[in-house]
Amino acid sequence: MTNKEKIAALAETYTDTVIQFYRDKRNSGITPTNSEILAACSLPTNLGNVENEAALIIFTVTQLVDADMNTAPKAENTVKSSDEWQRRRARLAEIETKATEARRQARIKELRADNEAQARQKAADLKMAEHLEQSRQRQAVAAERAKLDVQLAAQQKLRMQSFPIPRG
């Protein structure tokens, strides 16, 4: 299940529960806190980690219910109220979709930046390895040259001893 599907499923099931709970509490004269709402309206466990989305739903529902209770006349047109809630639920889903898309885009940018940084680091590591290899080769050549110089000097010394120069 993708994040978008999880959020849609959460919005469908959880929003109604939160609306009903919050409205009942507000009608009885109590304004519950977000933690009380979370405790009373348990999150679906089959959707994984959706606490951030649930907090957004709770915030939106509390704002909408409070606005509805402050502006709407009591028990008049229930059909209009139902349509209004449908519209508000659609708006909530739209907000959640945009938030999810924004988080997804931010994550993509973050991953691209990480990939670019890793590519730069890998290029620097390869360049350093190449430099170290060249340095090692130069040292090996210098050591070989020194060894040959020592052998040549030993051969010349041996020749000098084999063929003494007459003094005369």
JSON list of C-alpha atoms in Angstrom, two decimals, residues 95-167:
[
{"chain": "A", "resi": 95, "resn": "ILE", "atom": "CA", "xyz": [-4.45, 19.29, 1.62]},
{"chain": "A", "resi": 96, "resn": "GLU", "atom": "CA", "xyz": [-3.16, 15.88, 2.67]},
{"chain": "A", "resi": 97, "resn": "THR", "atom": "CA", "xyz": [-2.29, 14.99, -0.92]},
{"chain": "A", "resi": 98, "resn": "LYS", "atom": "CA", "xyz": [-0.39, 18.25, -1.38]},
{"chain": "A", "resi": 99, "resn": "ALA", "atom": "CA", "xyz": [1.46, 17.72, 1.91]},
{"chain": "A", "resi": 100, "resn": "THR", "atom": "CA", "xyz": [2.37, 14.18, 0.93]},
{"chain": "A", "resi": 101, "resn": "GLU", "atom": "CA", "xyz": [3.54, 15.32, -2.51]},
{"chain": "A", "resi": 102, "resn": "ALA", "atom": "CA", "xyz": [5.62, 18.09, -0.94]},
{"chain": "A", "resi": 103, "resn": "ARG", "atom": "CA", "xyz": [7.25, 15.59, 1.44]},
{"chain": "A", "resi": 104, "resn": "ARG", "atom": "CA", "xyz": [7.88, 13.22, -1.47]},
{"chain": "A", "resi": 105, "resn": "GLN", "atom": "CA", "xyz": [9.48, 15.98, -3.57]},
{"chain": "A", "resi": 106, "resn": "ALA", "atom": "CA", "xyz": [11.65, 17.04, -0.62]},
{"chain": "A", "resi": 107, "resn": "ARG", "atom": "CA", "xyz": [12.78, 13.43, -0.13]},
{"chain": "A", "resi": 108, "resn": "ILE", "atom": "CA", "xyz": [13.59, 13.12, -3.85]},
{"chain": "A", "resi": 109, "resn": "LYS", "atom": "CA", "xyz": [15.70, 16.31, -3.68]},
{"chain": "A", "resi": 110, "resn": "GLU", "atom": "CA", "xyz": [17.43, 15.01, -0.57]},
{"chain": "A", "resi": 111, "resn": "LEU", "atom": "CA", "xyz": [18.21, 11.68, -2.24]},
{"chain": "A", "resi": 112, "resn": "ARG", "atom": "CA", "xyz": [19.50, 13.40, -5.37]},
{"chain": "A", "resi": 113, "resn": "ALA", "atom": "CA", "xyz": [21.76, 15.63, -3.28]},
{"chain": "A", "resi": 114, "resn": "ASP", "atom": "CA", "xyz": [23.01, 12.55, -1.40]},
{"chain": "A", "resi": 115, "resn": "ASN", "atom": "CA", "xyz": [23.67, 10.75, -4.69]},
{"chain": "A", "resi": 116, "resn": "GLU", "atom": "CA", "xyz": [25.58, 13.74, -6.06]},
{"chain": "A", "resi": 117, "resn": "ALA", "atom": "CA", "xyz": [27.63, 13.98, -2.87]},
{"chain": "A", "resi": 118, "resn": "GLN", "atom": "CA", "xyz": [28.38, 10.26, -3.04]},
{"chain": "A", "resi": 119, "resn": "ALA", "atom": "CA", "xyz": [29.41, 10.58, -6.70]},
{"chain": "A", "resi": 120, "resn": "ARG", "atom": "CA", "xyz": [31.74, 13.48, -5.85]},
{"chain": "A", "resi": 121, "resn": "GLN", "atom": "CA", "xyz": [33.20, 11.52, -2.95]},
{"chain": "A", "resi": 122, "resn": "LYS", "atom": "CA", "xyz": [33.69, 8.45, -5.15]},
{"chain": "A", "resi": 123, "resn": "ALA", "atom": "CA", "xyz": [35.43, 10.55, -7.83]},
{"chain": "A", "resi": 124, "resn": "ALA", "atom": "CA", "xyz": [37.69, 12.08, -5.18]},
{"chain": "A", "resi": 125, "resn": "ASP", "atom": "CA", "xyz": [38.44, 8.63, -3.76]},
{"chain": "A", "resi": 126, "resn": "LEU", "atom": "CA", "xyz": [39.28, 7.29, -7.24]},
{"chain": "A", "resi": 127, "resn": "LYS", "atom": "CA", "xyz": [41.54, 10.26, -7.92]},
{"chain": "A", "resi": 128, "resn": "MET", "atom": "CA", "xyz": [43.28, 9.75, -4.58]},
{"chain": "A", "resi": 129, "resn": "ALA", "atom": "CA", "xyz": [43.70, 6.02, -5.27]},
{"chain": "A", "resi": 130, "resn": "GLU", "atom": "CA", "xyz": [45.15, 6.81, -8.70]},
{"chain": "A", "resi": 131, "resn": "HIS", "atom": "CA", "xyz": [47.53, 9.34, -7.16]},
{"chain": "A", "resi": 132, "resn": "LEU", "atom": "CA", "xyz": [48.61, 6.83, -4.51]},
{"chain": "A", "resi": 133, "resn": "GLU", "atom": "CA", "xyz": [49.15, 4.16, -7.19]},
{"chain": "A", "resi": 134, "resn": "GLN", "atom": "CA", "xyz": [51.29, 6.53, -9.28]},
{"chain": "A", "resi": 135, "resn": "SER", "atom": "CA", "xyz": [53.27, 7.50, -6.18]},
{"chain": "A", "resi": 136, "resn": "ARG", "atom": "CA", "xyz": [53.80, 3.82, -5.33]},
{"chain": "A", "resi": 137, "resn": "GLN", "atom": "CA", "xyz": [54.95, 3.13, -8.89]},
{"chain": "A", "resi": 138, "resn": "ARG", "atom": "CA", "xyz": [57.40, 6.06, -8.76]},
{"chain": "A", "resi": 139, "resn": "GLN", "atom": "CA", "xyz": [58.79, 4.75, -5.48]},
{"chain": "A", "resi": 140, "resn": "ALA", "atom": "CA", "xyz": [59.14, 1.26, -6.96]},
{"chain": "A", "resi": 141, "resn": "VAL", "atom": "CA", "xyz": [60.97, 2.66, -10.01]},
{"chain": "A", "resi": 142, "resn": "ALA", "atom": "CA", "xyz": [63.25, 4.74, -7.75]},
{"chain": "A", "resi": 143, "resn": "ALA", "atom": "CA", "xyz": [63.98, 1.69, -5.58]},
{"chain": "A", "resi": 144, "resn": "GLU", "atom": "CA", "xyz": [64.74, -0.42, -8.68]},
{"chain": "A", "resi": 145, "resn": "ARG", "atom": "CA", "xyz": [67.00, 2.33, -10.04]},
{"chain": "A", "resi": 146, "resn": "ALA", "atom": "CA", "xyz": [68.85, 2.56, -6.71]},
{"chain": "A", "resi": 147, "resn": "LYS", "atom": "CA", "xyz": [69.27, -1.22, -6.68]},
{"chain": "A", "resi": 148, "resn": "LEU", "atom": "CA", "xyz": [70.66, -1.17, -10.23]},
{"chain": "A", "resi": 149, "resn": "ASP", "atom": "CA", "xyz": [73.00, 1.71, -9.31]},
{"chain": "A", "resi": 150, "resn": "VAL", "atom": "CA", "xyz": [74.32, -0.31, -6.36]},
{"chain": "A", "resi": 151, "resn": "GLN", "atom": "CA", "xyz": [74.83, -3.35, -8.62]},
{"chain": "A", "resi": 152, "resn": "LEU", "atom": "CA", "xyz": [76.60, -1.22, -11.24]},
{"chain": "A", "resi": 153, "resn": "ALA", "atom": "CA", "xyz": [78.86, 0.32, -8.61]},
{"chain": "A", "resi": 154, "resn": "ALA", "atom": "CA", "xyz": [79.67, -3.17, -7.27]},
{"chain": "A", "resi": 155, "resn": "GLN", "atom": "CA", "xyz": [80.49, -4.40, -10.79]},
{"chain": "A", "resi": 156, "resn": "GLN", "atom": "CA", "xyz": [82.73, -1.40, -11.44]},
{"chain": "A", "resi": 157, "resn": "LYS", "atom": "CA", "xyz": [84.52, -1.93, -8.13]},
{"chain": "A", "resi": 158, "resn": "LEU", "atom": "CA", "xyz": [85.01, -5.59, -8.98]},
{"chain": "A", "resi": 159, "resn": "ARG", "atom": "CA", "xyz": [86.44, -4.66, -12.40]},
{"chain": "A", "resi": 160, "resn": "MET", "atom": "CA", "xyz": [88.77, -2.18, -10.83]},
{"chain": "A", "resi": 161, "resn": "GLN", "atom": "CA", "xyz": [90.04, -4.83, -8.46]},
{"chain": "A", "resi": 162, "resn": "SER", "atom": "CA", "xyz": [90.38, -7.41, -11.25]},
{"chain": "A", "resi": 163, "resn": "PHE", "atom": "CA", "xyz": [92.39, -5.11, -13.50]},
{"chain": "A", "resi": 164, "resn": "PRO", "atom": "CA", "xyz": [94.73, -3.07, -11.39]},
{"chain": "A", "resi": 165, "resn": "ILE", "atom": "CA", "xyz": [96.19, 0.01, -12.99]},
{"chain": "A", "resi": 166, "resn": "PRO", "atom": "CA", "xyz": [99.98, -0.26, -13.20]},
{"chain": "A", "resi": 167, "resn": "ARG", "atom": "CA", "xyz": [101.91, 2.50, -11.53]}
]
